[in-house]
mmCIF file of C-alpha atoms in Angstrom:
data_model
loop_
_atom_site.group_PDB
_atom_site.id
_atom_site.type_symbol
_atom_site.label_atom_id
_atom_site.label_comp_id
_atom_site.label_asym_id
_atom_site.label_seq_id
_atom_site.Cartn_x
_atom_site.Cartn_y
_atom_site.Cartn_z
ATOM 1 C CA ARG A 1 -76.660 199.166 90.647
ATOM 2 C CA LEU A 2 -73.507 197.337 91.990
ATOM 3 C CA LYS A 3 -74.640 194.535 90.206
ATOM 4 C CA ALA A 4 -74.994 196.196 86.753
ATOM 5 C CA MET A 5 -72.019 198.067 87.035
ATOM 6 C CA GLY A 6 -70.225 193.973 86.985
ATOM 7 C CA TYR A 7 -69.909 193.386 91.108
ATOM 8 C CA ASN A 8 -72.114 190.956 92.682
ATOM 9 C CA VAL A 9 -72.763 191.535 96.497
ATOM 10 C CA GLU A 10 -70.034 187.861 97.060
ATOM 11 C CA THR A 11 -67.339 190.634 94.993
ATOM 12 C CA ASN A 12 -68.560 193.315 96.988
ATOM 13 C CA SER A 13 -68.259 192.116 100.409
ATOM 14 C CA ILE A 14 -64.627 190.810 99.674
ATOM 15 C CA LEU A 15 -63.857 194.369 98.664
ATOM 16 C CA LYS A 16 -65.227 196.203 101.335
ATOM 17 C CA ASP A 17 -61.917 196.400 103.259
ATOM 18 C CA LEU A 18 -59.863 197.352 100.264
ATOM 19 C CA LYS A 19 -56.848 199.373 100.604
ATOM 20 C CA THR A 20 -53.794 200.213 99.092
ATOM 21 C CA LEU A 21 -50.325 198.792 99.195
ATOM 22 C CA GLU A 22 -48.451 201.188 96.839
ATOM 23 C CA TYR A 23 -48.852 203.172 93.988
ATOM 24 C CA GLY A 24 -51.688 201.131 91.899
ATOM 25 C CA VAL A 25 -51.371 198.216 93.971
ATOM 26 C CA VAL A 26 -54.620 197.246 96.427
ATOM 27 C CA CYS A 27 -55.099 194.839 98.805
ATOM 28 C CA SER A 28 -58.627 193.285 100.148
ATOM 29 C CA VAL A 29 -58.970 190.580 103.065
ATOM 30 C CA ALA A 30 -62.102 188.927 102.895
ATOM 31 C CA ASP A 31 -64.511 188.185 106.322
ATOM 32 C CA LYS A 32 -61.717 186.031 108.251
ATOM 33 C CA GLU A 33 -64.645 184.344 109.509
ATOM 34 C CA LYS A 34 -66.391 183.010 105.918
ATOM 35 C CA ILE A 35 -65.040 180.120 103.612
ATOM 36 C CA TYR A 36 -65.126 181.319 99.978
ATOM 37 C CA ASP A 37 -65.111 179.274 96.746
ATOM 38 C CA GLN A 38 -61.849 179.989 94.706
ATOM 39 C CA SER A 39 -63.510 181.575 92.157
ATOM 40 C CA ALA A 40 -65.116 184.166 94.218
ATOM 41 C CA ILE A 41 -61.617 185.311 95.294
ATOM 42 C CA ALA A 42 -60.793 185.717 92.067
ATOM 43 C CA LYS A 43 -63.386 187.067 90.492
ATOM 44 C CA ALA A 44 -62.757 189.830 93.163
ATOM 45 C CA ALA A 45 -59.211 190.122 91.977
ATOM 46 C CA GLN A 46 -60.087 190.510 88.864
ATOM 47 C CA THR A 47 -62.987 193.568 89.645
ATOM 48 C CA CYS A 48 -59.934 195.436 90.931
ATOM 49 C CA LEU A 49 -58.291 195.843 87.919
ATOM 50 C CA SER A 50 -61.618 197.067 86.177
ATOM 51 C CA MET A 51 -61.063 200.310 88.725
ATOM 52 C CA LYS A 52 -59.156 203.240 87.225
ATOM 53 C CA GLY A 53 -55.212 203.254 88.159
ATOM 54 C CA ILE A 54 -55.320 199.733 89.912
ATOM 55 C CA HIS A 55 -52.060 198.011 88.146
ATOM 56 C CA ALA A 56 -51.999 194.636 90.502
ATOM 57 C CA ALA A 57 -54.609 193.162 92.808
ATOM 58 C CA PHE A 58 -54.057 191.078 95.875
ATOM 59 C CA VAL A 59 -57.308 189.304 97.620
ATOM 60 C CA ILE A 60 -57.090 187.024 100.613
ATOM 61 C CA GLY A 61 -59.884 184.373 101.417
ATOM 62 C CA LYS A 62 -60.625 181.333 103.036
ATOM 63 C CA ILE A 63 -60.979 178.539 101.547
ATOM 64 C CA SER A 64 -61.408 175.954 103.574
ATOM 65 C CA ASN A 65 -61.200 176.082 107.313
ATOM 66 C CA LYS A 66 -57.679 175.100 106.763
ATOM 67 C CA GLU A 67 -56.493 177.030 103.858
ATOM 68 C CA ILE A 68 -56.001 180.430 103.018
ATOM 69 C CA LYS A 69 -55.729 181.828 99.069
ATOM 70 C CA VAL A 70 -53.959 184.701 97.906
ATOM 71 C CA SER A 71 -55.610 185.797 94.335
ATOM 72 C CA CYS A 72 -53.364 187.909 92.408
ATOM 73 C CA ARG A 73 -54.483 190.289 89.530
ATOM 74 C CA SER A 74 -52.542 192.259 86.989
ATOM 75 C CA ASP A 75 -52.787 194.848 84.185
ATOM 76 C CA GLY A 76 -50.041 194.026 82.880
ATOM 77 C CA MET A 77 -47.830 196.442 84.261
ATOM 78 C CA ILE A 78 -47.028 193.973 86.913
ATOM 79 C CA ASN A 79 -46.182 190.653 86.677
ATOM 80 C CA VAL A 80 -47.709 189.562 89.783
ATOM 81 C CA SER A 81 -46.814 185.540 89.080
ATOM 82 C CA LEU A 82 -42.785 186.928 90.674
ATOM 83 C CA LEU A 83 -44.948 188.287 93.299
ATOM 84 C CA ALA A 84 -46.476 185.034 93.975
ATOM 85 C CA GLU A 85 -43.418 183.224 93.924
ATOM 86 C CA LYS A 86 -42.441 184.990 96.602
ATOM 87 C CA LEU A 87 -45.429 183.387 98.523
ATOM 88 C CA GLY A 88 -44.836 180.177 97.814
ATOM 89 C CA GLY A 89 -47.376 180.318 94.690
ATOM 90 C CA GLY A 90 -47.509 181.070 91.061
ATOM 91 C CA GLY A 91 -48.856 181.658 87.927
ATOM 92 C CA HIS A 92 -48.899 183.343 84.938
ATOM 93 C CA PHE A 93 -47.728 187.628 84.554
ATOM 94 C CA THR A 94 -51.297 188.823 84.616
ATOM 95 C CA SER A 95 -52.768 186.254 87.226
ATOM 96 C CA ALA A 96 -50.613 183.899 89.854
ATOM 97 C CA ALA A 97 -52.449 182.942 93.733
ATOM 98 C CA ALA A 98 -50.415 181.177 96.390
ATOM 99 C CA THR A 99 -51.858 178.803 98.869
ATOM 100 C CA PHE A 100 -51.590 179.123 103.050
ATOM 101 C CA LEU A 101 -52.153 176.370 104.958
ATOM 102 C CA LYS A 102 -53.266 176.974 108.689
ATOM 103 C CA SER A 103 -52.221 180.848 108.601
ATOM 104 C CA ASP A 104 -54.258 183.708 109.660
ATOM 105 C CA VAL A 105 -55.744 185.926 107.205
ATOM 106 C CA HIS A 106 -53.628 188.866 108.727
ATOM 107 C CA GLU A 107 -50.792 186.467 109.157
ATOM 108 C CA VAL A 108 -51.358 185.943 104.974
ATOM 109 C CA GLU A 109 -51.598 190.388 104.555
ATOM 110 C CA LYS A 110 -48.930 190.742 106.227
ATOM 111 C CA ALA A 111 -46.971 188.683 104.133
ATOM 112 C CA VAL A 112 -48.656 189.884 100.381
ATOM 113 C CA GLN A 113 -47.532 193.070 102.590
ATOM 114 C CA GLU A 114 -43.590 192.446 102.595
ATOM 115 C CA VAL A 115 -43.924 191.339 99.106
ATOM 116 C CA VAL A 116 -44.928 194.470 97.564
ATOM 117 C CA ASP A 117 -42.427 196.312 99.798
ATOM 118 C CA LYS A 118 -39.564 194.737 98.104
ATOM 119 C CA PHE A 119 -41.142 194.588 95.049
ATOM 120 C CA ARG A 120 -41.473 198.487 95.347
ATOM 121 C CA GLU A 121 -37.361 199.078 96.714
ATOM 122 C CA ALA A 122 -36.511 196.566 94.002
ATOM 123 C CA LYS A 123 -38.445 198.911 91.319
ATOM 124 C CA SER A 124 -36.617 202.209 92.915
ATOM 125 C CA GLU A 125 -33.343 200.155 92.870
ATOM 126 C CA ILE A 126 -33.660 199.317 89.519
ATOM 127 C CA THR A 127 -34.507 202.924 88.342
ATOM 128 C CA ARG A 128 -31.543 204.423 90.489
ATOM 129 C CA LYS A 129 -29.156 202.873 88.537
ATOM 130 C CA LYS A 130 -31.008 203.270 85.718
ATOM 131 C CA GLU A 131 -30.289 206.614 86.113
ATOM 132 C CA ASN A 132 -26.976 206.141 86.515
ATOM 133 C CA LEU A 133 -26.359 204.621 83.571
ATOM 134 C CA GLU A 134 -28.025 206.983 81.758
ATOM 135 C CA MET A 135 -25.520 210.121 83.971
ATOM 136 C CA THR A 136 -22.539 207.251 82.773
ATOM 137 C CA LYS A 137 -24.376 207.789 79.265
ATOM 138 C CA ILE A 138 -24.309 211.275 79.034
ATOM 139 C CA LYS A 139 -20.596 211.562 80.807
ATOM 140 C CA TYR A 140 -19.233 209.449 78.245
ATOM 141 C CA VAL A 141 -20.404 211.195 75.162
ATOM 142 C CA GLU A 142 -19.142 214.205 76.579
ATOM 143 C CA ASP A 143 -16.189 212.978 76.884
ATOM 144 C CA PHE A 144 -15.593 211.723 73.591
ATOM 145 C CA GLU A 145 -16.906 215.189 71.648
ATOM 146 C CA ASN A 146 -14.523 216.733 73.833
ATOM 147 C CA TRP A 147 -11.497 214.627 73.227
ATOM 148 C CA PHE A 148 -12.729 214.231 69.611
ATOM 149 C CA TYR A 149 -12.565 218.237 69.216
ATOM 150 C CA LYS A 150 -9.214 218.709 70.805
ATOM 151 C CA LYS A 151 -7.756 215.684 68.536
ATOM 152 C CA TYR A 152 -9.592 217.056 65.593
ATOM 153 C CA GLY A 153 -10.825 221.241 66.247
ATOM 154 C CA ILE A 154 -14.106 219.737 65.158
ATOM 155 C CA LYS A 155 -16.952 218.993 66.862
ATOM 156 C CA VAL A 156 -19.145 216.146 66.272
ATOM 157 C CA GLU A 157 -22.176 217.721 65.283
ATOM 158 C CA GLU A 158 -19.975 219.711 62.310
ATOM 159 C CA ASN A 159 -18.807 216.745 61.409
ATOM 160 C CA GLU A 160 -21.561 214.647 61.461
ATOM 161 C CA LEU A 161 -22.969 217.268 59.116
ATOM 162 C CA ARG A 162 -19.763 217.567 56.708
ATOM 163 C CA LEU A 163 -20.663 213.155 56.599
ATOM 164 C CA ALA A 164 -23.770 213.684 55.786
ATOM 165 C CA LYS A 165 -23.017 216.578 53.400
ATOM 166 C CA ALA A 166 -20.227 214.331 51.662
ATOM 167 C CA LYS A 167 -22.120 211.347 51.682
ATOM 168 C CA TYR A 168 -25.070 212.653 49.991
ATOM 169 C CA GLY A 169 -24.239 215.168 48.006
ATOM 170 C CA VAL A 170 -27.083 217.903 49.592
ATOM 171 C CA ASN A 171 -27.193 220.814 52.172
ATOM 172 C CA VAL A 172 -27.978 219.036 55.629
#
């Protein structure tokens, strides 16, 4: 049945310990005793994107006795290239990877978790700054409207209506 859904046995075994790192971001560590083909790790990461609500996936697996690969995939909501760069790798916005030499898969998993945590913190900071900017804009507009009313005795909305009426000769 899994094969009919686009999964194969190897992909299923790689993803058996899939866990959520952040809302919409998942990670799976393949069996640390087994050596995988790079394409199998990449396919497993890509498969995660077909799951509802998943925006980014990180799949970690050994590709030789000395190398561990992290395959990063995204649906376009998250730039995995930037996250892969933080892991020492790189790639494209929706497809990236990093390779670790002489590491343990659990050390690599910890590194991925740290990068995702930093991403979450940065995202929260950006959201806070955007909210502060919006509040500043609102305050500026309110201050301007108050200044305009005090100076001209006309509320901004009334003035806009009067200008529209004069410009187009219609009742707005």
